[in-house]
Short mmCIF file of C-alpha atoms and ligand atoms in Angstrom, two decimals:
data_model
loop_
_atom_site.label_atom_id
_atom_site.label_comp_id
_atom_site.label_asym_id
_atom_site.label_seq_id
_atom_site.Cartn_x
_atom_site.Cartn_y
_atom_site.Cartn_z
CA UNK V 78 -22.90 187.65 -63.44
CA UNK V 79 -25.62 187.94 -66.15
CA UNK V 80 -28.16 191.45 -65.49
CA UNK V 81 -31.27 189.09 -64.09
CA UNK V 82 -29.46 188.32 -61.82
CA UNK V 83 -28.48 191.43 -59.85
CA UNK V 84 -29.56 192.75 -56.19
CA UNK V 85 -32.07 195.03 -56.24
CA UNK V 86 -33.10 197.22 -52.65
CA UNK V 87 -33.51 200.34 -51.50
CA UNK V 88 -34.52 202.66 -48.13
CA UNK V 89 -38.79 202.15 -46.42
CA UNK V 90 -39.97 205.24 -48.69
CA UNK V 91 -38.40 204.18 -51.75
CA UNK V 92 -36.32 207.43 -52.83
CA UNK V 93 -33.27 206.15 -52.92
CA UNK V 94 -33.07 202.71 -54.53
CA UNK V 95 -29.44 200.84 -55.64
CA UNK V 96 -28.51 197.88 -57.84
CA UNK V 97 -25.72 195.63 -57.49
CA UNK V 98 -24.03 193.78 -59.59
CA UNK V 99 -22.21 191.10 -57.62
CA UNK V 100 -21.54 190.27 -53.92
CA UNK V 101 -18.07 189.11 -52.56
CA UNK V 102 -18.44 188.34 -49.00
CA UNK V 103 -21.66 188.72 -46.40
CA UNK V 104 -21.84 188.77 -43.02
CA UNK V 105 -23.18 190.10 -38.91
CA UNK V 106 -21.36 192.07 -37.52
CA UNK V 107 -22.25 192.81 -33.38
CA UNK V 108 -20.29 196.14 -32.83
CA UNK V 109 -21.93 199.58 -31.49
CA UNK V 110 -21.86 201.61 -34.50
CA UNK V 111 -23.93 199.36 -36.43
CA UNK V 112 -26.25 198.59 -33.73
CA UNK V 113 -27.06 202.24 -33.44
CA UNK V 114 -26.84 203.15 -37.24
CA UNK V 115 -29.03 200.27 -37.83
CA UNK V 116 -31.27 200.16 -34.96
CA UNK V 117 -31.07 196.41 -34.84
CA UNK V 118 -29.68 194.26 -32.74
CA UNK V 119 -26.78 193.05 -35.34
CA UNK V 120 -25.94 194.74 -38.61
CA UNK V 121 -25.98 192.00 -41.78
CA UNK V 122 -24.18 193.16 -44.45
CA UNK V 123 -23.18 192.52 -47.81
CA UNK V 124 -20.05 193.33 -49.29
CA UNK V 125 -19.84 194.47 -52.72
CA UNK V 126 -16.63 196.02 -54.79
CA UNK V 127 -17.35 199.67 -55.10
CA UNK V 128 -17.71 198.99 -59.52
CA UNK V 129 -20.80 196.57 -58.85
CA UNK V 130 -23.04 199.21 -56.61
CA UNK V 131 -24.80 201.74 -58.27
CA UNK V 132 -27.35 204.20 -57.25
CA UNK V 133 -30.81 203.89 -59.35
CA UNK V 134 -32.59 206.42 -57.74
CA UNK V 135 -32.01 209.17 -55.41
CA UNK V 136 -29.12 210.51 -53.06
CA UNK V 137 -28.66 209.32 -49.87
CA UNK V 138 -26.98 211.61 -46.93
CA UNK V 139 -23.66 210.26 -45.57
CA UNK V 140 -22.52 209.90 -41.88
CA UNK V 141 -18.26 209.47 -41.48
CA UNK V 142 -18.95 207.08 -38.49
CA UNK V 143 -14.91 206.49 -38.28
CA UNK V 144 -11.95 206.84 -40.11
CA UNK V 145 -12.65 203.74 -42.41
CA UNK V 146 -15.24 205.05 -44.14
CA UNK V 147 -19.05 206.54 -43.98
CA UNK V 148 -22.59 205.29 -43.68
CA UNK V 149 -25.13 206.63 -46.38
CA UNK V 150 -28.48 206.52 -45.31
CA UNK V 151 -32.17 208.09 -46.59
CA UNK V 152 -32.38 211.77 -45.90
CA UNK V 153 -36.69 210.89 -45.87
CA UNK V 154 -36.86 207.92 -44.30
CA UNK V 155 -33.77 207.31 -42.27
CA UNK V 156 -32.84 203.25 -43.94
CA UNK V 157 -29.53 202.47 -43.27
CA UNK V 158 -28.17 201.61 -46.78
CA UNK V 159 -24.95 201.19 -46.93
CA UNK V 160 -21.15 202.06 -45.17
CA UNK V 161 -18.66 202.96 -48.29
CA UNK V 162 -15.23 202.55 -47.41
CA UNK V 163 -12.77 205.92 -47.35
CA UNK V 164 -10.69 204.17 -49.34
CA UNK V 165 -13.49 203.61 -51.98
CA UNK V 166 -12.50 199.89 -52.57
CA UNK V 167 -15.92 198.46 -51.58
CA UNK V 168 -19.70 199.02 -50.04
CA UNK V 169 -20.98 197.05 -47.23
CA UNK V 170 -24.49 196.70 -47.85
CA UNK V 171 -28.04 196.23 -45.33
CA UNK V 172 -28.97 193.51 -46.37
CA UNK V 173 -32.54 194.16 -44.58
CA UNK V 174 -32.73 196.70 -47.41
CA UNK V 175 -32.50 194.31 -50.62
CA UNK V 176 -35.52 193.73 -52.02
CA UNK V 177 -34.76 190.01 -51.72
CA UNK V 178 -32.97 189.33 -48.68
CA UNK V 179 -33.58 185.87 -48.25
CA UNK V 180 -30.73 185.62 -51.69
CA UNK V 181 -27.74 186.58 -49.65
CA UNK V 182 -26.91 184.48 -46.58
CA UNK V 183 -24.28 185.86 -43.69
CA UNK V 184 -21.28 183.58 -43.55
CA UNK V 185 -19.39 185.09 -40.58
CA UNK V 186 -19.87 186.40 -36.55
CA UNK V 187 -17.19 190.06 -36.30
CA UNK V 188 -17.03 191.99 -33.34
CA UNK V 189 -18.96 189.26 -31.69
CA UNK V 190 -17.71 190.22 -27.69
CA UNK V 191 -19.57 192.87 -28.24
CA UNK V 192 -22.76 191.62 -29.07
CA UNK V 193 -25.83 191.60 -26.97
CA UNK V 194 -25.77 188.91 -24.09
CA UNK V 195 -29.88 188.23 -24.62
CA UNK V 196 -29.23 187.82 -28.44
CA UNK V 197 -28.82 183.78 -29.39
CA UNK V 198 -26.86 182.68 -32.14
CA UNK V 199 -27.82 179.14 -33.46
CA UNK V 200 -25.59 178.61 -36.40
CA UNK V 201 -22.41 176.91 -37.47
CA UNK V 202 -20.61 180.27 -38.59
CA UNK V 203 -17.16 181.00 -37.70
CA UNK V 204 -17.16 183.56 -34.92
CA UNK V 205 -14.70 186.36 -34.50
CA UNK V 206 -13.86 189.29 -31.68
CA UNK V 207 -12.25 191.37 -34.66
CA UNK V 208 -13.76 193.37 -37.61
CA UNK V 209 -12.25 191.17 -40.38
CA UNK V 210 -14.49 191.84 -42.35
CA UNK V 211 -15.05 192.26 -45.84
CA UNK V 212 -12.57 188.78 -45.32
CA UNK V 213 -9.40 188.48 -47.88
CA UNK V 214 -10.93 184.82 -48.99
CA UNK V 215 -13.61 186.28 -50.46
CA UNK V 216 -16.32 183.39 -49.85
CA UNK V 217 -18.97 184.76 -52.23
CA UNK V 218 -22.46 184.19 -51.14
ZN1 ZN E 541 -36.21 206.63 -47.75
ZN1 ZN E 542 -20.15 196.80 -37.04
#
């Protein structure tokens, strides 16, 4: 994937800003932690191999939610940013934080029994109880 085009994003107040190369997989996902970390009512990430994320500007603070990894967020502003896997393999990234959202499109439901009973979901996308996600197929976006 050629430099123009790479993701751009970063947190509201702008000191912490990434850049990312290439996205394998994106998708909602409706459990608990990432309502909360988030504040939304789903999380929407993309999923990018740890080599195509790099930090541009700033350091964010990190939160080990679970075993599987940790969520980095702004230490200013609060923006969710990103969960990096403990195993350092990939970065699931908010997607409400690129700087062009509307380029990366979800393409799968996880943890969807425990999404919110008032939230409606109108789309087509394959819908699972389990966090399968990044998925093996690798879809790309
Ligand atoms: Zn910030
Ligand atoms: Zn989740």
């Amino acid at each position: 994937m050629s430099a123009e085009q790479a993701y751009t994003g970063g947190c509201l107040c702008g000191a912490v800003r990434y850049r990312i190369e290439e996205i394998f997989d994106a998708g909602y996902c409706h459990c608990s932690n990432c309502r909360r970390s988030t504040g939304g009512a789903v999380g929407a990430w993309a999923h990018v191999k740890a080599p195509h994320f790099e930090l541009t500007k700033g350091e964010p603070k990190s939160h080990a939610t679970t075993d599987a990894g940790a969520r980095d967020f702004c230490g200013e502003c609060g923006s969710t940013l990103y969960f990096r896997a403990a195993d350092g393999s990939f970065h699931s990234v908010t997607i409400g934080t690129f700087d062009e959202p509307c380029r990366v499109r979800p393409k799968i439901h996880i943890c969807i029994d425990d999404g919110l009973d008032w939230l409606e979901i109108d789309d087509e996308l394959p819908r699972y109880s389990d966090n399968r996600s990044p998925h093996p197929d690798e879809r790309g976006v």
